[in-house]
mmCIF file of C-alpha atoms and ligand atoms in Angstrom:
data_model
loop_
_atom_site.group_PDB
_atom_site.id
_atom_site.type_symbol
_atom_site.label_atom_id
_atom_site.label_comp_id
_atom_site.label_asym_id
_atom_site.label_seq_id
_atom_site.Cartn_x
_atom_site.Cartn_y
_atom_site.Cartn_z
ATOM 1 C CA UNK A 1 114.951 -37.484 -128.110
ATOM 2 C CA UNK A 2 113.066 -38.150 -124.948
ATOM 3 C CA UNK A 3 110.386 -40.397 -126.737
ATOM 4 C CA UNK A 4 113.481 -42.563 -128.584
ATOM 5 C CA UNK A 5 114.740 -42.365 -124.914
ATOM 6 C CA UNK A 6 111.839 -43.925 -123.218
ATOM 7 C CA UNK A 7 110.900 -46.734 -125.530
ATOM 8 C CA UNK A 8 114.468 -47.314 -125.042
ATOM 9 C CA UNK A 9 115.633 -51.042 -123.768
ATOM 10 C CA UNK A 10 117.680 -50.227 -121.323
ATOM 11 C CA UNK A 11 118.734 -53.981 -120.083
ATOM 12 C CA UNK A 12 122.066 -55.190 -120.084
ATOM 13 C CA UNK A 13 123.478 -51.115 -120.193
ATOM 14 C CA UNK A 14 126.754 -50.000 -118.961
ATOM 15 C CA UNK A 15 126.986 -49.484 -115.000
ATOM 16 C CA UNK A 16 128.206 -46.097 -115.265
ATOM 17 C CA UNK A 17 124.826 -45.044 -117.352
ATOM 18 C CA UNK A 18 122.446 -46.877 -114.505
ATOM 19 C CA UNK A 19 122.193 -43.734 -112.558
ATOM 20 C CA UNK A 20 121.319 -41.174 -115.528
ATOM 21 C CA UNK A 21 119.106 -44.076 -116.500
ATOM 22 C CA UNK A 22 116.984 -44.040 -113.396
ATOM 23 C CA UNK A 23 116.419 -40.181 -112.619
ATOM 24 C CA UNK A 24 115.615 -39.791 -116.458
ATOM 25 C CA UNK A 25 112.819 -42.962 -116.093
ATOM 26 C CA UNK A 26 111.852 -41.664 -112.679
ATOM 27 C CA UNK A 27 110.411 -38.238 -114.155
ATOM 28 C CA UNK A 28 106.791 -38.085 -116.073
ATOM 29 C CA UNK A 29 108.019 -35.030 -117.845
ATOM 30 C CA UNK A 30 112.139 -35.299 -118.209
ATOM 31 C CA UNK A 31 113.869 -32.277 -118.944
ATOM 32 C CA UNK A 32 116.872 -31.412 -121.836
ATOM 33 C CA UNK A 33 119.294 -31.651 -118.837
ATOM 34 C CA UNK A 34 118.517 -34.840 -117.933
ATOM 35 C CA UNK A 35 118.878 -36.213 -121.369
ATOM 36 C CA UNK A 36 122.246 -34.917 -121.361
ATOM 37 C CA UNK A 37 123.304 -36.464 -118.441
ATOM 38 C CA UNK A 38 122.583 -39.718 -120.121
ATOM 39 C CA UNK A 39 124.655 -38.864 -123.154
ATOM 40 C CA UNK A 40 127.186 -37.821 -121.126
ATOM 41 C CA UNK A 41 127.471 -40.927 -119.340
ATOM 42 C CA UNK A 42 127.104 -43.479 -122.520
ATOM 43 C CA UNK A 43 129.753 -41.332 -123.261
ATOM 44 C CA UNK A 44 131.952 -43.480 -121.277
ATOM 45 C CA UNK A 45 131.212 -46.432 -123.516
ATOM 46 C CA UNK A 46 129.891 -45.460 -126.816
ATOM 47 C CA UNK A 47 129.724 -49.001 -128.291
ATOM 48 C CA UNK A 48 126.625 -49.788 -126.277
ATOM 49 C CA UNK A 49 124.109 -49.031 -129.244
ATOM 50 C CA UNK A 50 126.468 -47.103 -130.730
ATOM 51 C CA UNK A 51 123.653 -45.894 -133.247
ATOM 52 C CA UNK A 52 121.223 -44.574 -131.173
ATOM 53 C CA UNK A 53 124.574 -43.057 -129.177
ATOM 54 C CA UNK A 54 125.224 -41.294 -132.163
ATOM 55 C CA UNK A 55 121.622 -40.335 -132.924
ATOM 56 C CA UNK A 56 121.624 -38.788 -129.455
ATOM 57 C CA UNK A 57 125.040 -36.737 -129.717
ATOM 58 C CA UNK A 58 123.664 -35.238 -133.266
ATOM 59 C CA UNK A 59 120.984 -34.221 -131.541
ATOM 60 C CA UNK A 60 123.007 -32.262 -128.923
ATOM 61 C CA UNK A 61 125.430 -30.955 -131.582
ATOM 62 C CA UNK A 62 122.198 -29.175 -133.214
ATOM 63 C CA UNK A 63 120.901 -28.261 -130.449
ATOM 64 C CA UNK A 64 123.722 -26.076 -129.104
ATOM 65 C CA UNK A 65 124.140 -24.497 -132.512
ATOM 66 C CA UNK A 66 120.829 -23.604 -132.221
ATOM 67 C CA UNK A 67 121.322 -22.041 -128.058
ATOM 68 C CA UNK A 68 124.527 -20.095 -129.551
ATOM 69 C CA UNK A 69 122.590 -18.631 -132.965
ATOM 70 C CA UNK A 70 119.959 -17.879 -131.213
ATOM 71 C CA UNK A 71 121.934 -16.222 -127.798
ATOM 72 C CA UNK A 72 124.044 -14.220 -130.489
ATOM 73 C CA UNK A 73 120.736 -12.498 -132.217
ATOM 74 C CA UNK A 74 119.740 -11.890 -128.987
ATOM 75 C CA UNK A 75 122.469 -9.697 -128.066
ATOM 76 C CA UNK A 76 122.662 -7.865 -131.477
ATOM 77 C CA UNK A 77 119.366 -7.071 -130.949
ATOM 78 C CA UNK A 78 119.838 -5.518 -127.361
ATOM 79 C CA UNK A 79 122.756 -3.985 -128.836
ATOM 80 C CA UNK A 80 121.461 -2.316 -131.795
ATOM 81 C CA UNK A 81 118.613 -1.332 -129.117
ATOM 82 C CA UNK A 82 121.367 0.517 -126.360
ATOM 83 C CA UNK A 83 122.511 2.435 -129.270
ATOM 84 C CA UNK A 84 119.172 4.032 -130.533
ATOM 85 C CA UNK A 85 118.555 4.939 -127.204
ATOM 86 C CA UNK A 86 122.046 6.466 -126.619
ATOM 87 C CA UNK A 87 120.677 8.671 -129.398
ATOM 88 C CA UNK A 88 116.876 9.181 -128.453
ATOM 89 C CA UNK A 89 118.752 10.125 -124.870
ATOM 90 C CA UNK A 90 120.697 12.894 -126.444
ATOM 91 C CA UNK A 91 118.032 13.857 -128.184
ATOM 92 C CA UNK A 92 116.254 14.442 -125.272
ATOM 93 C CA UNK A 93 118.556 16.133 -123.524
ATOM 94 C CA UNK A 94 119.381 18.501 -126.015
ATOM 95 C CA UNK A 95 118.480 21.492 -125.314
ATOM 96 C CA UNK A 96 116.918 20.738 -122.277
ATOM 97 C CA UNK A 97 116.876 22.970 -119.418
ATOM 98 C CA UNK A 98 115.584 19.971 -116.656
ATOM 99 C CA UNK A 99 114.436 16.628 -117.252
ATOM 100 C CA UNK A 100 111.117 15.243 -115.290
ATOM 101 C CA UNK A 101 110.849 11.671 -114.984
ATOM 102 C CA UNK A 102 107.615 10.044 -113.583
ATOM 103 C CA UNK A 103 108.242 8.537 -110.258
ATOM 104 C CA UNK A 104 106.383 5.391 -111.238
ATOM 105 C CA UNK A 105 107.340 1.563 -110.448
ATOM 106 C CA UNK A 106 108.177 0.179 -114.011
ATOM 107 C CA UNK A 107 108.252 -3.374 -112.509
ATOM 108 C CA UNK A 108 104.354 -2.884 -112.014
ATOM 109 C CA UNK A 109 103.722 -2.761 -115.721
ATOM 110 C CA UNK A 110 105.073 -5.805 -116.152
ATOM 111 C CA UNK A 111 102.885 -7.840 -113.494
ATOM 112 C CA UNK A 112 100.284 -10.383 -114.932
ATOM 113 C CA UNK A 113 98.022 -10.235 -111.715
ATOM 114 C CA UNK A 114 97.898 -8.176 -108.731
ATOM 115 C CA UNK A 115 99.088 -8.654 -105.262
ATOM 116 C CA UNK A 116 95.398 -10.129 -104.575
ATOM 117 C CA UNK A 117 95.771 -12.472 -107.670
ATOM 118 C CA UNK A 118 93.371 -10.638 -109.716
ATOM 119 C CA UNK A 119 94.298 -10.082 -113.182
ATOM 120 C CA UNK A 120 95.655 -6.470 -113.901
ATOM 121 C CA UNK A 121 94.065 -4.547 -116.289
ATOM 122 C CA UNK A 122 97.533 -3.104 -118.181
ATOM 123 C CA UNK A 123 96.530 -3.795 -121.810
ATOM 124 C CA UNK A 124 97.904 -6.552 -123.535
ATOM 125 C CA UNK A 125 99.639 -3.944 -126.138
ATOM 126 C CA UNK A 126 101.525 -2.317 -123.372
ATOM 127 C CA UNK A 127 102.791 -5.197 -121.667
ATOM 128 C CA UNK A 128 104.106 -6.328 -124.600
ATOM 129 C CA UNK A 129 106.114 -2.693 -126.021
ATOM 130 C CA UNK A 130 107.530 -3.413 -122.406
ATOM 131 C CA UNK A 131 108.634 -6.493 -122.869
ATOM 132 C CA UNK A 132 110.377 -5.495 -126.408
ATOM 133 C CA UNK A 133 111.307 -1.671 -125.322
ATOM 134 C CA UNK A 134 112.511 -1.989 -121.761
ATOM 135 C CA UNK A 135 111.710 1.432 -120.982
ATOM 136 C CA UNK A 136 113.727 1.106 -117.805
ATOM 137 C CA UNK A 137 116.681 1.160 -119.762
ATOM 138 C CA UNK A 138 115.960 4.163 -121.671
ATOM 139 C CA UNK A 139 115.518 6.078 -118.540
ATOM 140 C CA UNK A 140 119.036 4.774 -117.528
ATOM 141 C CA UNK A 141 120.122 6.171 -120.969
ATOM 142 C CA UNK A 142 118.480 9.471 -120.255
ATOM 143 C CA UNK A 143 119.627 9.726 -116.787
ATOM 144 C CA UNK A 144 123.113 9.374 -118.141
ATOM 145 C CA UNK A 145 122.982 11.943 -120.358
ATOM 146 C CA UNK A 146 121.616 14.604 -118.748
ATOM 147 C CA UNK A 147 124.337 13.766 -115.312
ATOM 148 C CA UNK A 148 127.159 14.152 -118.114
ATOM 149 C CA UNK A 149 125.802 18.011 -119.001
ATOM 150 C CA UNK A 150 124.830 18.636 -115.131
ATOM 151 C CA UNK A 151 121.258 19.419 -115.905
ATOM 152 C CA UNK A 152 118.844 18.838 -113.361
ATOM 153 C CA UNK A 153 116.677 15.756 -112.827
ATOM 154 C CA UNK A 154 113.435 16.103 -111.472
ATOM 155 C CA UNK A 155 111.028 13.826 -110.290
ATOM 156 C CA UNK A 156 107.241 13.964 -110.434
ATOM 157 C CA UNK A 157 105.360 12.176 -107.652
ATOM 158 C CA UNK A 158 102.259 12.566 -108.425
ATOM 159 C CA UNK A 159 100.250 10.599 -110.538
ATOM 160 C CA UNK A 160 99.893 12.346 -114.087
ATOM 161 C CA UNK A 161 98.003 10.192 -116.272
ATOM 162 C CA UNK A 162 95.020 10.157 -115.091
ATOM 163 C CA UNK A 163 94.477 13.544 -113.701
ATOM 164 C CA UNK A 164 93.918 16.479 -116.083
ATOM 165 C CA UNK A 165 96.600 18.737 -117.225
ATOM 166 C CA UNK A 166 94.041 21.407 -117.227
ATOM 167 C CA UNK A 167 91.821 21.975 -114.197
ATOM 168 C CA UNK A 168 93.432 18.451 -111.840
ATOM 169 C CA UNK A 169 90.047 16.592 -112.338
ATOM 170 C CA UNK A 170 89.902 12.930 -113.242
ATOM 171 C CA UNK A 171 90.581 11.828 -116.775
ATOM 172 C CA UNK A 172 88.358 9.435 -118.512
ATOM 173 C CA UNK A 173 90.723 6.720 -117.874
ATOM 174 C CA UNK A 174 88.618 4.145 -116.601
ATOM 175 C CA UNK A 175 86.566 3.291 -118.997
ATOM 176 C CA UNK A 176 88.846 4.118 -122.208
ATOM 177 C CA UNK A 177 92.260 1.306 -121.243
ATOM 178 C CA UNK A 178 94.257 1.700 -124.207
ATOM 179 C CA UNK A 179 93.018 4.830 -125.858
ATOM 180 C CA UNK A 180 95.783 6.796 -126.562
ATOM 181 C CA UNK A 181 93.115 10.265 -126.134
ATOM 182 C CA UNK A 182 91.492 10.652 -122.687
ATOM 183 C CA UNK A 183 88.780 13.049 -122.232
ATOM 184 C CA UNK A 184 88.532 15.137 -118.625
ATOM 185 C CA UNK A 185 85.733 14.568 -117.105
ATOM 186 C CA UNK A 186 85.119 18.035 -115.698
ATOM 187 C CA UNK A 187 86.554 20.615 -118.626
ATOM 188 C CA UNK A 188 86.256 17.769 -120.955
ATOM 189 C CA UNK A 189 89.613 18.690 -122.480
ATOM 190 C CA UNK A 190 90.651 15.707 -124.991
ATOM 191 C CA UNK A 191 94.300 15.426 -125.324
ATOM 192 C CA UNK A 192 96.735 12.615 -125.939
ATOM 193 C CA UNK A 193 97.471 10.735 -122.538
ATOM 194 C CA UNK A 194 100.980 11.302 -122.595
ATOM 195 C CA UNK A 195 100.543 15.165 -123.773
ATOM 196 C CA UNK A 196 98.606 15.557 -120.763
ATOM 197 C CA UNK A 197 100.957 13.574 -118.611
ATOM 198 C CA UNK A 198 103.940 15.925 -119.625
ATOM 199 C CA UNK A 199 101.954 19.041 -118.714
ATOM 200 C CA UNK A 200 100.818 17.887 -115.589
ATOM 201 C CA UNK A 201 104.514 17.169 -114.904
ATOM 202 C CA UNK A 202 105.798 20.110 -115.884
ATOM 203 C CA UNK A 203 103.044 22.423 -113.524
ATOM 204 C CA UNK A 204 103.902 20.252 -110.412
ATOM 205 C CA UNK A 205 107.650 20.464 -110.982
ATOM 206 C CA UNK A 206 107.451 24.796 -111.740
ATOM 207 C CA UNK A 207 105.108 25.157 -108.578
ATOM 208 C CA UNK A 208 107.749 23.678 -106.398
HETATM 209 ZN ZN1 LIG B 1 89.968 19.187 -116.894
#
């Protein structure tokens, strides 16, 4: 639309378009938005290449079937997803005599680069679970759950990752982004990462 737009001969057109007209020619890169404003202002007089009028208000038609189908997945899917983890929350719960969340910022997970502009090293595969999962909201589902039955939420402060369930010494973290298996590097106790997490959770919160 823009390209029929700007090879467009715009002499002799209707006074009430002249202002679309010039903020749409003004701009190197014009945007949907302004396109529409100059469709809705041939609006006014539709006869004035009525073909490429019509070419233009197709175009919109489409294009706002598209928004809508596309808007309407989108919240089917985000539905479907705040019902599975209604049910992975009372699965949780279940059962449960506390729950320990990890006091850690989720909004960090989701940053690109760091506050000195260097590039973070989150792996690519985890940024993008985020972007899909939205763990934050599974917390909230959690949370909910657990308030309704009155059982206590805890909160660990500590970081438990990288420290080892086992003796507190560093995990092999560093050098092993994205391994789902970290090795201590003092016991050298191998465990899954988030095993090791929820032990090192669970000691912290019991020694309080
Ligand atoms: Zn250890």
């Amino acid at each position: 639309m823009v390209a029929i737009l700007k090879h467009m001969d715009w002499y002799g057109m209707p006074e009430s378009m002249e202002e679309a007209v010039a903020r749409f020619r003004r701009t190197p890169k014009p945007s949907p938005a302004s396109v529409v404003r100059i469709i809705e202002a041939w609006a006014e007089c539709p006869h004035w290449h009525s073909s490429t009028y019509d070419t233009l208000v197709e175009w919109r038609t489409e294009d706002k079937k598209l928004w809508r189908s596309s808007s309407h997945l989108y919240d089917r899917m985000t539905n479907r997803r705040q019902d599975w983890y209604r049910n992975e929350a009372l699965r949780v719960v279940a059962g449960a005599s506390s729950i320990i969340f990890e006091n850690f910022d989720m909004s960090q997970t989701a940053r690109v680069e760091d506050e000195n502009g260097e590039k973070t090293e989150i792996p690519m595969a985890a940024r993008h679970n985020r972007v899909i999962a939205a763990p934050s909201v599974l917390r909230e589902a959690i949370k909910l759950q657990a308030d309704k039955r009155q059982i206590p939420i805890k909160t660990h402060r500590g970081k438990s990752t990288n420290k080892c369930s086992m003796c507190g010494s560093d995990m092999d973290s560093d050098n092993n982004r994205g391994q789902l298996h970290l090795t201590c590097k003092s016991c050298r106790t191998t465990m899954d990462q988030d095993k090791n997490a929820c032990l090192t959770m669970l000691k912290s919160v019991a020694a309080e």
